[in-house]
PDB file of C-alpha atoms and ligand atoms in Angstrom:
ATOM      1  CA  MET A 169      -0.004   0.028   0.006  1.00 42.00           C
ATOM      2  CA  SER A 170       1.420   3.372  -0.910  1.00 48.00           C
ATOM      3  CA  GLU A 171       1.718   6.071   1.710  1.00 76.00           C
ATOM      4  CA  ARG A 172      -0.823   8.182   0.001  1.00 89.00           C
ATOM      5  CA  GLY A 173      -3.311   5.418  -0.008  1.00 96.00           C
ATOM      6  CA  LYS A 174      -4.773   3.902  -3.138  1.00 98.00           C
ATOM      7  CA  VAL A 175      -8.181   4.603  -4.511  1.00 98.00           C
ATOM      8  CA  VAL A 176      -9.447   2.693  -7.602  1.00 98.00           C
ATOM      9  CA  ILE A 177     -12.317   4.073  -9.628  1.00 98.00           C
ATOM     10  CA  LEU A 178     -13.520   0.897 -11.121  1.00 98.00           C
ATOM     11  CA  ARG A 179     -15.453   2.690 -13.898  1.00 98.00           C
ATOM     12  CA  GLU A 180     -15.773   6.520 -14.084  1.00 98.00           C
ATOM     13  CA  LEU A 181     -16.143   9.294 -11.522  1.00 98.00           C
ATOM     14  CA  LEU A 182     -16.616  12.886 -12.807  1.00 98.00           C
ATOM     15  CA  PRO A 183     -13.753  15.333 -12.352  1.00 98.00           C
ATOM     16  CA  ALA A 184     -15.639  17.251  -9.484  1.00 98.00           C
ATOM     17  CA  GLY A 185     -14.983  14.243  -7.190  1.00 98.00           C
ATOM     18  CA  ARG A 186     -11.988  12.563  -8.969  1.00 98.00           C
ATOM     19  CA  GLN A 187      -9.892  15.739  -8.592  1.00 98.00           C
ATOM     20  CA  LEU A 188     -10.574  15.871  -4.897  1.00 98.00           C
ATOM     21  CA  LEU A 189      -9.493  12.252  -4.543  1.00 98.00           C
ATOM     22  CA  GLU A 190      -6.429  12.910  -6.547  1.00 98.00           C
ATOM     23  CA  GLU A 191      -5.335  15.601  -4.056  1.00 97.00           C
ATOM     24  CA  LYS A 192      -4.954  13.035  -1.346  1.00 96.00           C
ATOM     25  CA  PHE A 193      -4.673   9.590  -3.000  1.00 98.00           C
ATOM     26  CA  GLN A 194      -2.988   7.599  -5.706  1.00 98.00           C
ATOM     27  CA  VAL A 195      -6.034   7.322  -8.035  1.00 98.00           C
ATOM     28  CA  THR A 196      -6.568   4.851 -10.835  1.00 98.00           C
ATOM     29  CA  SER A 197      -9.573   5.219 -13.036  1.00 98.00           C
ATOM     30  CA  LEU A 198     -10.529   2.320 -15.327  1.00 98.00           C
ATOM     31  CA  GLY A 199     -13.147   4.023 -17.551  1.00 98.00           C
ATOM     32  CA  LEU A 200     -16.519   2.811 -18.742  1.00 97.00           C
ATOM     33  CA  ASP A 201     -15.363  -0.196 -20.695  1.00 97.00           C
ATOM     34  CA  ALA A 202     -13.516  -1.879 -17.892  1.00 98.00           C
ATOM     35  CA  ASP A 203     -14.344  -5.547 -17.725  1.00 98.00           C
ATOM     36  CA  ARG A 204     -14.441  -7.739 -14.588  1.00 98.00           C
ATOM     37  CA  SER A 205     -10.991  -9.100 -14.847  1.00 98.00           C
ATOM     38  CA  GLN A 206      -9.549  -5.575 -15.276  1.00 98.00           C
ATOM     39  CA  MET A 207     -11.501  -4.478 -12.197  1.00 98.00           C
ATOM     40  CA  LYS A 208     -10.227  -7.375 -10.061  1.00 98.00           C
ATOM     41  CA  ALA A 209      -6.584  -6.775 -11.131  1.00 98.00           C
ATOM     42  CA  ALA A 210      -6.843  -3.056 -10.599  1.00 98.00           C
ATOM     43  CA  ALA A 211      -8.531  -3.408  -7.227  1.00 98.00           C
ATOM     44  CA  ALA A 212      -5.630  -5.261  -5.611  1.00 98.00           C
ATOM     45  CA  GLY A 213      -4.157  -3.287  -2.786  1.00 98.00           C
ATOM     46  CA  ALA A 214      -6.799  -0.557  -2.854  1.00 98.00           C
ATOM     47  CA  ASP A 215      -7.874   1.202   0.274  1.00 98.00           C
ATOM     48  CA  GLY A 216     -10.984   2.500  -1.486  1.00 98.00           C
ATOM     49  CA  LEU A 217     -13.084   1.335  -4.403  1.00 98.00           C
ATOM     50  CA  VAL A 218     -15.356   3.673  -6.221  1.00 99.00           C
ATOM     51  CA  THR A 219     -18.220   1.625  -7.708  1.00 98.00           C
ATOM     52  CA  ASP A 220     -21.439   2.139  -9.457  1.00 98.00           C
ATOM     53  CA  LEU A 221     -24.793   0.480 -10.094  1.00 97.00           C
ATOM     54  CA  THR A 222     -23.699  -1.173 -13.295  1.00 97.00           C
ATOM     55  CA  PHE A 223     -21.695  -4.008 -11.788  1.00 97.00           C
ATOM     56  CA  ALA A 224     -21.769  -6.324  -8.881  1.00 98.00           C
ATOM     57  CA  VAL A 225     -19.533  -5.559  -5.829  1.00 98.00           C
ATOM     58  CA  ASP A 226     -19.331  -9.158  -4.473  1.00 98.00           C
ATOM     59  CA  ASP A 227     -17.079 -11.193  -2.249  1.00 98.00           C
ATOM     60  CA  GLU A 228     -14.882 -12.103  -5.140  1.00 98.00           C
ATOM     61  CA  LEU A 229     -14.142  -8.452  -6.011  1.00 98.00           C
ATOM     62  CA  LEU A 230     -13.656  -7.615  -2.297  1.00 98.00           C
ATOM     63  CA  GLY A 231     -11.259 -10.574  -2.037  1.00 98.00           C
ATOM     64  CA  ALA A 232      -9.370  -9.354  -5.115  1.00 98.00           C
ATOM     65  CA  ALA A 233      -8.921  -5.972  -3.478  1.00 98.00           C
ATOM     66  CA  GLY A 234      -7.391  -7.519  -0.332  1.00 98.00           C
ATOM     67  CA  PRO A 235      -7.749  -7.121   3.519  1.00 98.00           C
ATOM     68  CA  GLN A 236      -6.574  -3.491   3.516  1.00 97.00           C
ATOM     69  CA  LEU A 237      -9.715  -2.334   1.786  1.00 98.00           C
ATOM     70  CA  LYS A 238     -11.611   0.147   3.928  1.00 97.00           C
ATOM     71  CA  VAL A 239     -14.389   1.542   1.798  1.00 98.00           C
ATOM     72  CA  VAL A 240     -16.594   0.778  -1.147  1.00 98.00           C
ATOM     73  CA  ALA A 241     -18.000   4.225  -2.155  1.00 98.00           C
ATOM     74  CA  ASN A 242     -20.946   3.742  -4.525  1.00 98.00           C
ATOM     75  CA  PHE A 243     -21.568   6.504  -6.943  1.00 98.00           C
ATOM     76  CA  GLY A 244     -25.327   6.534  -6.564  1.00 98.00           C
ATOM     77  CA  VAL A 245     -28.008   6.260  -3.992  1.00 98.00           C
ATOM     78  CA  GLY A 246     -29.028   2.723  -4.837  1.00 98.00           C
ATOM     79  CA  TYR A 247     -26.713  -0.058  -3.621  1.00 98.00           C
ATOM     80  CA  ASP A 248     -28.529  -3.185  -4.713  1.00 97.00           C
ATOM     81  CA  ASN A 249     -25.355  -4.022  -6.674  1.00 98.00           C
ATOM     82  CA  VAL A 250     -23.340  -4.310  -3.397  1.00 98.00           C
ATOM     83  CA  ASP A 251     -23.154  -7.477  -1.361  1.00 98.00           C
ATOM     84  CA  LEU A 252     -23.564  -5.760   2.036  1.00 98.00           C
ATOM     85  CA  ALA A 253     -23.079  -9.005   4.006  1.00 97.00           C
ATOM     86  CA  ALA A 254     -19.781  -9.696   2.263  1.00 98.00           C
ATOM     87  CA  CYS A 255     -18.623  -6.080   3.030  1.00 98.00           C
ATOM     88  CA  ALA A 256     -19.734  -6.386   6.737  1.00 97.00           C
ATOM     89  CA  ALA A 257     -17.893  -9.719   7.024  1.00 98.00           C
ATOM     90  CA  ARG A 258     -14.676  -8.074   5.734  1.00 98.00           C
ATOM     91  CA  GLY A 259     -15.079  -4.877   7.818  1.00 97.00           C
ATOM     92  CA  VAL A 260     -15.477  -2.770   4.735  1.00 98.00           C
ATOM     93  CA  THR A 261     -17.552   0.354   5.004  1.00 98.00           C
ATOM     94  CA  VAL A 262     -20.167   1.033   2.227  1.00 98.00           C
ATOM     95  CA  THR A 263     -21.321   4.471   1.345  1.00 98.00           C
ATOM     96  CA  ASN A 264     -23.675   5.987  -1.181  1.00 98.00           C
ATOM     97  CA  THR A 265     -24.689   9.453  -2.417  1.00 98.00           C
ATOM     98  CA  PRO A 266     -28.225  10.171  -1.186  1.00 97.00           C
ATOM     99  CA  GLY A 267     -29.628  13.773  -1.247  1.00 97.00           C
ATOM    100  CA  ALA A 268     -27.591  14.822  -4.217  1.00 98.00           C
ATOM    101  CA  LEU A 269     -29.818  13.305  -6.855  1.00 98.00           C
ATOM    102  CA  THR A 270     -33.233  13.686  -5.067  1.00 98.00           C
ATOM    103  CA  ASN A 271     -34.470  16.669  -6.929  1.00 98.00           C
ATOM    104  CA  ALA A 272     -33.057  15.587 -10.319  1.00 98.00           C
ATOM    105  CA  THR A 273     -34.767  12.138 -10.059  1.00 98.00           C
ATOM    106  CA  ALA A 274     -38.014  13.515  -8.808  1.00 99.00           C
ATOM    107  CA  GLU A 275     -38.085  15.976 -11.729  1.00 99.00           C
ATOM    108  CA  LEU A 276     -37.401  13.227 -14.258  1.00 99.00           C
ATOM    109  CA  ALA A 277     -40.286  11.197 -12.791  1.00 99.00           C
ATOM    110  CA  LEU A 278     -42.479  14.226 -13.423  1.00 98.00           C
ATOM    111  CA  ALA A 279     -41.229  14.614 -16.896  1.00 98.00           C
ATOM    112  CA  LEU A 280     -41.896  10.926 -17.664  1.00 99.00           C
ATOM    113  CA  ALA A 281     -45.331  11.202 -16.022  1.00 98.00           C
ATOM    114  CA  MET A 282     -46.310  14.112 -18.321  1.00 98.00           C
ATOM    115  CA  ALA A 283     -44.727  12.685 -21.403  1.00 98.00           C
ATOM    116  CA  ALA A 284     -46.439   9.329 -20.946  1.00 98.00           C
ATOM    117  CA  ALA A 285     -49.839  10.898 -19.983  1.00 98.00           C
ATOM    118  CA  ARG A 286     -49.822  12.806 -23.306  1.00 98.00           C
ATOM    119  CA  ASP A 287     -48.018  10.094 -25.393  1.00 98.00           C
ATOM    120  CA  LEU A 288     -45.386  12.762 -26.294  1.00 98.00           C
ATOM    121  CA  PRO A 289     -42.762  10.309 -27.675  1.00 98.00           C
ATOM    122  CA  ALA A 290     -45.094   8.753 -30.230  1.00 97.00           C
ATOM    123  CA  ALA A 291     -46.471  12.225 -31.138  1.00 97.00           C
ATOM    124  CA  GLU A 292     -42.924  13.479 -31.796  1.00 98.00           C
ATOM    125  CA  LYS A 293     -42.026  10.385 -33.696  1.00 97.00           C
ATOM    126  CA  ASP A 294     -44.991  11.031 -36.000  1.00 96.00           C
ATOM    127  CA  LEU A 295     -43.894  14.524 -36.615  1.00 97.00           C
ATOM    128  CA  ARG A 296     -40.233  13.672 -37.175  1.00 98.00           C
ATOM    129  CA  GLU A 297     -41.158  10.801 -39.546  1.00 98.00           C
ATOM    130  CA  GLY A 298     -43.399  13.155 -41.683  1.00 98.00           C
ATOM    131  CA  ALA A 299     -46.584  11.374 -40.706  1.00 97.00           C
ATOM    132  CA  TRP A 300     -48.280  14.463 -39.381  1.00 96.00           C
ATOM    133  CA  GLN A 301     -51.365  15.265 -41.504  1.00 94.00           C
ATOM    134  CA  GLY A 302     -52.432  18.395 -39.617  1.00 96.00           C
ATOM    135  CA  TRP A 303     -54.471  19.261 -36.522  1.00 96.00           C
ATOM    136  CA  ASP A 304     -56.849  16.361 -35.769  1.00 95.00           C
ATOM    137  CA  PRO A 305     -59.410  16.707 -33.018  1.00 96.00           C
ATOM    138  CA  ARG A 306     -59.400  13.035 -32.273  1.00 96.00           C
ATOM    139  CA  ARG A 307     -55.696  12.159 -32.232  1.00 95.00           C
ATOM    140  CA  TRP A 308     -53.184  12.381 -29.370  1.00 96.00           C
ATOM    141  CA  ARG A 309     -55.732  12.834 -26.688  1.00 96.00           C
ATOM    142  CA  GLY A 310     -54.160  11.955 -23.388  1.00 97.00           C
ATOM    143  CA  PHE A 311     -54.616  12.432 -19.646  1.00 96.00           C
ATOM    144  CA  GLU A 312     -54.268  15.646 -17.531  1.00 97.00           C
ATOM    145  CA  LEU A 313     -52.696  15.476 -14.117  1.00 97.00           C
ATOM    146  CA  SER A 314     -54.531  18.370 -12.779  1.00 98.00           C
ATOM    147  CA  GLY A 315     -56.967  17.108 -10.197  1.00 98.00           C
ATOM    148  CA  ALA A 316     -55.571  13.567 -10.519  1.00 98.00           C
ATOM    149  CA  SER A 317     -55.123  11.227  -7.561  1.00 98.00           C
ATOM    150  CA  ILE A 318     -51.407  10.755  -7.348  1.00 98.00           C
ATOM    151  CA  GLY A 319     -49.847   7.789  -5.616  1.00 98.00           C
ATOM    152  CA  VAL A 320     -46.260   7.619  -4.465  1.00 98.00           C
ATOM    153  CA  VAL A 321     -44.916   4.125  -3.699  1.00 98.00           C
ATOM    154  CA  GLY A 322     -42.004   4.566  -1.273  1.00 98.00           C
ATOM    155  CA  ALA A 323     -42.268   8.135   0.230  1.00 98.00           C
ATOM    156  CA  GLY A 324     -38.587   8.498   1.038  1.00 97.00           C
ATOM    157  CA  ARG A 325     -36.443  11.403  -0.123  1.00 98.00           C
ATOM    158  CA  ILE A 326     -37.180  11.174  -3.876  1.00 98.00           C
ATOM    159  CA  GLY A 327     -40.801  10.125  -3.474  1.00 98.00           C
ATOM    160  CA  GLY A 328     -41.301  12.962  -1.005  1.00 98.00           C
ATOM    161  CA  ARG A 329     -39.816  15.482  -3.409  1.00 98.00           C
ATOM    162  CA  PHE A 330     -41.912  14.086  -6.311  1.00 98.00           C
ATOM    163  CA  MET A 331     -44.902  14.713  -4.077  1.00 98.00           C
ATOM    164  CA  GLU A 332     -43.952  18.266  -3.527  1.00 98.00           C
ATOM    165  CA  LEU A 333     -43.559  18.768  -7.249  1.00 98.00           C
ATOM    166  CA  VAL A 334     -47.037  17.409  -8.044  1.00 98.00           C
ATOM    167  CA  ALA A 335     -48.777  19.145  -5.202  1.00 97.00           C
ATOM    168  CA  GLY A 336     -49.723  22.023  -7.538  1.00 97.00           C
ATOM    169  CA  PHE A 337     -51.878  19.604  -9.614  1.00 98.00           C
ATOM    170  CA  GLY A 338     -54.325  19.813  -6.751  1.00 97.00           C
ATOM    171  CA  GLY A 339     -55.800  16.348  -6.571  1.00 97.00           C
ATOM    172  CA  GLU A 340     -55.331  13.870  -3.667  1.00 98.00           C
ATOM    173  CA  ARG A 341     -51.925  12.507  -2.707  1.00 98.00           C
ATOM    174  CA  LEU A 342     -51.546   8.985  -1.450  1.00 98.00           C
ATOM    175  CA  TYR A 343     -48.375   7.170  -0.377  1.00 98.00           C
ATOM    176  CA  THR A 344     -47.001   3.938   0.934  1.00 98.00           C
ATOM    177  CA  SER A 345     -44.252   3.786   3.290  1.00 98.00           C
ATOM    178  CA  ARG A 346     -42.933   1.511   6.078  1.00 96.00           C
ATOM    179  CA  GLN A 347     -43.266   4.481   8.462  1.00 97.00           C
ATOM    180  CA  PRO A 348     -45.816   7.202   8.469  1.00 98.00           C
ATOM    181  CA  LYS A 349     -44.599  10.591   7.080  1.00 98.00           C
ATOM    182  CA  PRO A 350     -46.167  13.336   9.265  1.00 98.00           C
ATOM    183  CA  ASP A 351     -44.400  15.978   7.321  1.00 98.00           C
ATOM    184  CA  LEU A 352     -45.922  14.905   4.037  1.00 98.00           C
ATOM    185  CA  GLU A 353     -49.334  14.474   5.693  1.00 98.00           C
ATOM    186  CA  ASN A 354     -49.215  17.884   7.398  1.00 98.00           C
ATOM    187  CA  ARG A 355     -47.658  20.041   4.692  1.00 98.00           C
ATOM    188  CA  LEU A 356     -49.114  18.319   1.607  1.00 98.00           C
ATOM    189  CA  GLY A 357     -52.255  16.649   2.873  1.00 98.00           C
ATOM    190  CA  ALA A 358     -50.848  13.231   1.872  1.00 98.00           C
ATOM    191  CA  GLU A 359     -52.685  10.018   3.039  1.00 98.00           C
ATOM    192  CA  ARG A 360     -50.832   6.866   3.898  1.00 98.00           C
ATOM    193  CA  VAL A 361     -52.612   3.732   2.487  1.00 98.00           C
ATOM    194  CA  GLU A 362     -51.795   0.100   1.691  1.00 98.00           C
ATOM    195  CA  LEU A 363     -50.337  -0.620  -1.710  1.00 98.00           C
ATOM    196  CA  ASP A 364     -53.488  -2.210  -3.205  1.00 98.00           C
ATOM    197  CA  GLU A 365     -55.605   0.753  -2.194  1.00 98.00           C
ATOM    198  CA  LEU A 366     -53.052   3.151  -3.698  1.00 98.00           C
ATOM    199  CA  LEU A 367     -52.986   1.239  -6.983  1.00 99.00           C
ATOM    200  CA  ALA A 368     -56.785   1.149  -7.169  1.00 98.00           C
ATOM    201  CA  ARG A 369     -57.316   4.865  -6.288  1.00 98.00           C
ATOM    202  CA  SER A 370     -54.497   6.559  -8.178  1.00 98.00           C
ATOM    203  CA  ASP A 371     -54.456   8.146 -11.634  1.00 98.00           C
ATOM    204  CA  LEU A 372     -50.675   8.456 -11.598  1.00 98.00           C
ATOM    205  CA  ILE A 373     -48.485   5.907  -9.712  1.00 99.00           C
ATOM    206  CA  SER A 374     -44.814   6.716  -9.216  1.00 99.00           C
ATOM    207  CA  LEU A 375     -42.387   4.099  -7.860  1.00 99.00           C
ATOM    208  CA  HIS A 376     -39.652   5.334  -5.646  1.00 98.00           C
ATOM    209  CA  LEU A 377     -38.362   2.139  -3.920  1.00 98.00           C
ATOM    210  CA  PRO A 378     -34.922   0.670  -3.850  1.00 97.00           C
ATOM    211  CA  GLY A 379     -34.257  -2.593  -5.629  1.00 97.00           C
ATOM    212  CA  SER A 380     -34.294  -5.672  -3.302  1.00 96.00           C
ATOM    213  CA  ARG A 381     -35.532  -9.186  -3.005  1.00 96.00           C
ATOM    214  CA  GLU A 382     -38.653  -7.940  -1.352  1.00 97.00           C
ATOM    215  CA  SER A 383     -39.445  -5.253  -3.876  1.00 98.00           C
ATOM    216  CA  ARG A 384     -38.894  -7.446  -6.991  1.00 98.00           C
ATOM    217  CA  HIS A 385     -41.860  -7.507  -9.209  1.00 98.00           C
ATOM    218  CA  LEU A 386     -43.974  -5.501  -6.733  1.00 98.00           C
ATOM    219  CA  ILE A 387     -45.768  -4.333  -9.753  1.00 99.00           C
ATOM    220  CA  ASP A 388     -46.769  -7.754 -11.358  1.00 98.00           C
ATOM    221  CA  GLU A 389     -49.868  -8.902 -13.305  1.00 98.00           C
ATOM    222  CA  ARG A 390     -52.092  -8.798 -10.134  1.00 98.00           C
ATOM    223  CA  ALA A 391     -50.942  -5.264  -9.215  1.00 99.00           C
ATOM    224  CA  LEU A 392     -51.523  -4.020 -12.861  1.00 99.00           C
ATOM    225  CA  ARG A 393     -55.002  -5.480 -12.722  1.00 98.00           C
ATOM    226  CA  LEU A 394     -55.794  -3.458  -9.648  1.00 99.00           C
ATOM    227  CA  MET A 395     -54.958  -0.163 -11.487  1.00 98.00           C
ATOM    228  CA  LYS A 396     -57.474   2.011 -13.370  1.00 98.00           C
ATOM    229  CA  ARG A 397     -57.637   1.527 -17.045  1.00 98.00           C
ATOM    230  CA  THR A 398     -56.428   5.092 -17.399  1.00 98.00           C
ATOM    231  CA  ALA A 399     -53.616   4.910 -14.819  1.00 98.00           C
ATOM    232  CA  VAL A 400     -50.163   6.209 -15.701  1.00 98.00           C
ATOM    233  CA  LEU A 401     -47.313   4.270 -14.164  1.00 99.00           C
ATOM    234  CA  VAL A 402     -43.893   5.821 -13.686  1.00 99.00           C
ATOM    235  CA  ASN A 403     -40.747   3.971 -12.560  1.00 99.00           C
ATOM    236  CA  THR A 404     -37.520   5.864 -11.735  1.00 98.00           C
ATOM    237  CA  GLY A 405     -36.510   3.455  -8.966  1.00 98.00           C
ATOM    238  CA  ARG A 406     -35.217   0.197 -10.171  1.00 98.00           C
ATOM    239  CA  GLY A 407     -36.281  -1.911 -13.131  1.00 98.00           C
ATOM    240  CA  THR A 408     -36.824  -4.946 -10.998  1.00 98.00           C
ATOM    241  CA  LEU A 409     -39.740  -3.314  -9.291  1.00 98.00           C
ATOM    242  CA  VAL A 410     -41.803  -4.080 -12.337  1.00 99.00           C
ATOM    243  CA  ASP A 411     -42.577  -7.293 -14.178  1.00 98.00           C
ATOM    244  CA  SER A 412     -41.686  -6.023 -17.695  1.00 98.00           C
ATOM    245  CA  ALA A 413     -43.589  -8.654 -19.553  1.00 98.00           C
ATOM    246  CA  ALA A 414     -46.842  -8.051 -17.454  1.00 98.00           C
ATOM    247  CA  LEU A 415     -46.471  -4.303 -18.023  1.00 99.00           C
ATOM    248  CA  ILE A 416     -46.059  -4.764 -21.756  1.00 98.00           C
ATOM    249  CA  ARG A 417     -49.176  -6.941 -21.901  1.00 98.00           C
ATOM    250  CA  ALA A 418     -51.203  -4.357 -19.785  1.00 98.00           C
ATOM    251  CA  LEU A 419     -50.220  -1.595 -22.269  1.00 98.00           C
ATOM    252  CA  LYS A 420     -50.936  -3.643 -25.348  1.00 98.00           C
ATOM    253  CA  GLU A 421     -54.270  -4.850 -23.996  1.00 98.00           C
ATOM    254  CA  ASP A 422     -55.254  -1.273 -23.024  1.00 98.00           C
ATOM    255  CA  ARG A 423     -55.582  -2.318 -19.385  1.00 98.00           C
ATOM    256  CA  ILE A 424     -53.654   0.673 -18.138  1.00 98.00           C
ATOM    257  CA  GLY A 425     -53.303   4.234 -19.506  1.00 98.00           C
ATOM    258  CA  ALA A 426     -49.525   4.767 -20.070  1.00 98.00           C
ATOM    259  CA  ALA A 427     -46.165   4.193 -18.576  1.00 99.00           C
ATOM    260  CA  GLY A 428     -43.017   6.301 -18.165  1.00 99.00           C
ATOM    261  CA  LEU A 429     -39.859   4.342 -17.518  1.00 99.00           C
ATOM    262  CA  ASP A 430     -36.223   5.241 -16.719  1.00 99.00           C
ATOM    263  CA  VAL A 431     -35.092   1.812 -15.347  1.00 98.00           C
ATOM    264  CA  TYR A 432     -35.285  -1.635 -16.632  1.00 98.00           C
ATOM    265  CA  GLU A 433     -34.756  -5.221 -15.653  1.00 98.00           C
ATOM    266  CA  GLY A 434     -31.254  -6.464 -16.834  1.00 96.00           C
ATOM    267  CA  GLU A 435     -29.963  -2.984 -17.866  1.00 98.00           C
ATOM    268  CA  PRO A 436     -28.599  -2.025 -20.270  1.00 97.00           C
ATOM    269  CA  ASP A 437     -30.816  -4.653 -21.958  1.00 98.00           C
ATOM    270  CA  PHE A 438     -34.482  -4.308 -21.619  1.00 98.00           C
ATOM    271  CA  ASP A 439     -37.547  -6.101 -23.013  1.00 98.00           C
ATOM    272  CA  PRO A 440     -37.876  -5.149 -26.634  1.00 98.00           C
ATOM    273  CA  GLY A 441     -41.671  -5.285 -26.169  1.00 98.00           C
ATOM    274  CA  PHE A 442     -41.386  -1.747 -24.770  1.00 98.00           C
ATOM    275  CA  LEU A 443     -40.373  -0.462 -28.116  1.00 98.00           C
ATOM    276  CA  THR A 444     -43.731  -1.556 -29.741  1.00 97.00           C
ATOM    277  CA  ALA A 445     -46.041  -1.073 -26.692  1.00 98.00           C
ATOM    278  CA  PRO A 446     -48.345   1.874 -26.954  1.00 98.00           C
ATOM    279  CA  ARG A 447     -48.302   5.063 -24.800  1.00 98.00           C
ATOM    280  CA  VAL A 448     -44.911   4.567 -23.231  1.00 98.00           C
ATOM    281  CA  ALA A 449     -42.200   7.119 -22.568  1.00 98.00           C
ATOM    282  CA  LEU A 450     -38.726   5.593 -22.229  1.00 98.00           C
ATOM    283  CA  ALA A 451     -35.471   7.121 -20.871  1.00 98.00           C
ATOM    284  CA  PRO A 452     -32.085   5.319 -20.512  1.00 98.00           C
ATOM    285  CA  HIS A 453     -31.608   5.562 -16.698  1.00 98.00           C
ATOM    286  CA  ILE A 454     -30.986   9.298 -16.614  1.00 98.00           C
ATOM    287  CA  GLY A 455     -32.736  10.154 -13.303  1.00 98.00           C
ATOM    288  CA  SER A 456     -29.740  11.688 -11.652  1.00 98.00           C
ATOM    289  CA  ALA A 457     -28.305  13.008 -14.942  1.00 98.00           C
ATOM    290  CA  THR A 458     -28.174  16.755 -14.253  1.00 98.00           C
ATOM    291  CA  TYR A 459     -24.896  18.750 -14.065  1.00 98.00           C
ATOM    292  CA  ARG A 460     -25.656  19.717 -10.545  1.00 98.00           C
ATOM    293  CA  SER A 461     -26.656  16.240  -9.324  1.00 98.00           C
ATOM    294  CA  ARG A 462     -23.870  14.316 -10.870  1.00 98.00           C
ATOM    295  CA  ASP A 463     -21.204  16.765  -9.727  1.00 98.00           C
ATOM    296  CA  GLU A 464     -22.548  16.751  -6.195  1.00 98.00           C
ATOM    297  CA  MET A 465     -22.759  12.864  -6.226  1.00 98.00           C
ATOM    298  CA  SER A 466     -19.174  12.811  -7.251  1.00 98.00           C
ATOM    299  CA  ARG A 467     -18.051  15.215  -4.480  1.00 98.00           C
ATOM    300  CA  LEU A 468     -19.943  13.023  -1.956  1.00 98.00           C
ATOM    301  CA  VAL A 469     -18.118   9.957  -3.228  1.00 98.00           C
ATOM    302  CA  ALA A 470     -14.832  11.707  -2.431  1.00 98.00           C
ATOM    303  CA  ALA A 471     -16.040  12.946   1.007  1.00 98.00           C
ATOM    304  CA  ASN A 472     -17.117   9.448   1.952  1.00 98.00           C
ATOM    305  CA  VAL A 473     -13.686   7.972   0.903  1.00 98.00           C
ATOM    306  CA  PHE A 474     -11.743  10.626   2.883  1.00 98.00           C
ATOM    307  CA  ALA A 475     -13.723  10.001   6.017  1.00 98.00           C
ATOM    308  CA  ALA A 476     -13.476   6.225   5.853  1.00 97.00           C
ATOM    309  CA  ARG A 477      -9.746   6.280   5.140  1.00 93.00           C
ATOM    310  CA  GLU A 478      -9.202   8.615   8.109  1.00 93.00           C
ATOM    311  CA  GLY A 479     -11.248   6.355  10.380  1.00 94.00           C
ATOM    312  CA  ARG A 480     -14.111   8.891  10.697  1.00 96.00           C
ATOM    313  CA  GLU A 481     -17.768   8.206  10.255  1.00 96.00           C
ATOM    314  CA  PRO A 482     -18.361   8.897   6.587  1.00 98.00           C
ATOM    315  CA  PRO A 483     -21.183  11.343   5.599  1.00 98.00           C
ATOM    316  CA  ASN A 484     -23.387   8.702   3.990  1.00 98.00           C
ATOM    317  CA  PRO A 485     -22.735   5.214   5.390  1.00 98.00           C
ATOM    318  CA  VAL A 486     -25.068   2.584   4.114  1.00 97.00           C
ATOM    319  CA  PRO A 487     -27.143   1.342   7.024  1.00 86.00           C
ATOM    320  CA  GLY A 488     -26.534  -2.124   8.311  1.00 76.00           C
ATOM    321  CA  VAL A 489     -22.847  -2.552   7.309  1.00 78.00           C
TER     322      VAL A 489
HETATM  323  C1  DGY B 535     -28.889   5.775  -8.137  1.00 65.74           C
HETATM  324  O1  DGY B 535     -28.260   6.693  -7.725  1.00 65.74           O
HETATM  325  O2  DGY B 535     -29.212   4.705  -7.616  1.00 65.74           O
HETATM  326  C2  DGY B 535     -29.460   6.056  -9.458  1.00 65.74           C
HETATM  327  O3  DGY B 535     -30.212   5.049 -10.032  1.00 65.74           O
HETATM  328  C3  DGY B 535     -28.363   6.521 -10.435  1.00 65.74           C
HETATM  329  O4  DGY B 535     -28.884   7.468 -11.182  1.00 65.74           O
END
């Protein structure tokens, strides 16, 4: 181990955070195309690993790094890619970047909700492809969010911010959460309900849960059948929350109104059925992709590594490690 300490960025960290790390550490950055064997080789002897959601941080990778490893600093709020038990067993701290991307992700959820509700991607495609025949009173009619019942599944930071953003639409606001959220109830008039009730009452349903074994396919065939035929479903959480095949069937059979998706099962692959399903707005996992958010996330990664390396409590430890 070098005196300065060694930090390996296993893919990419933006300059805002990388330059901070470079002031104190010997930093290696592998870039977006790094494969597993390059990651394992580069990790050897590292004090800190900077990771992201696109690859698994498992016992094998931790073992390749070696016993001096102190911290896995995940560049993102979700950490379903990290084997927390393996990290705990090896005494490795895990950190993430909450807060920095709350607003950006909530805003993207709103953008997808509105795009899906008005079928904007298909309308734009028509125009771009020269298929527009002029103003047509029957075509491109969609759903309005004003006065809509809006259901937030998982009213944590991002779900809570989404609820603030949609409060101006004026309809009722429902949420599910393990714990009651008095702040959302007092400030925004939100009502805590069970998932099935939320699905049945909401015109717009926005998913803001982390990916986990428990949340996998929370929205399955049964859940989709509980929704209104006009319901708009938005997912900016994790692709695993939704059974893709069931959602595609529901859209194709006109059993729900529309869907807006930023995340997919098996990214960067996704079910090609989404490309031919009607009334769907798709984005390539860009919820946190604003200049402000990504720079702040990068700086948080650096702050977490500094603290862990110095034996201090990092600003954003992942609970339970
Ligand atoms: C996260 O931080 O978990 C996001 O999905 C990345 O944008």
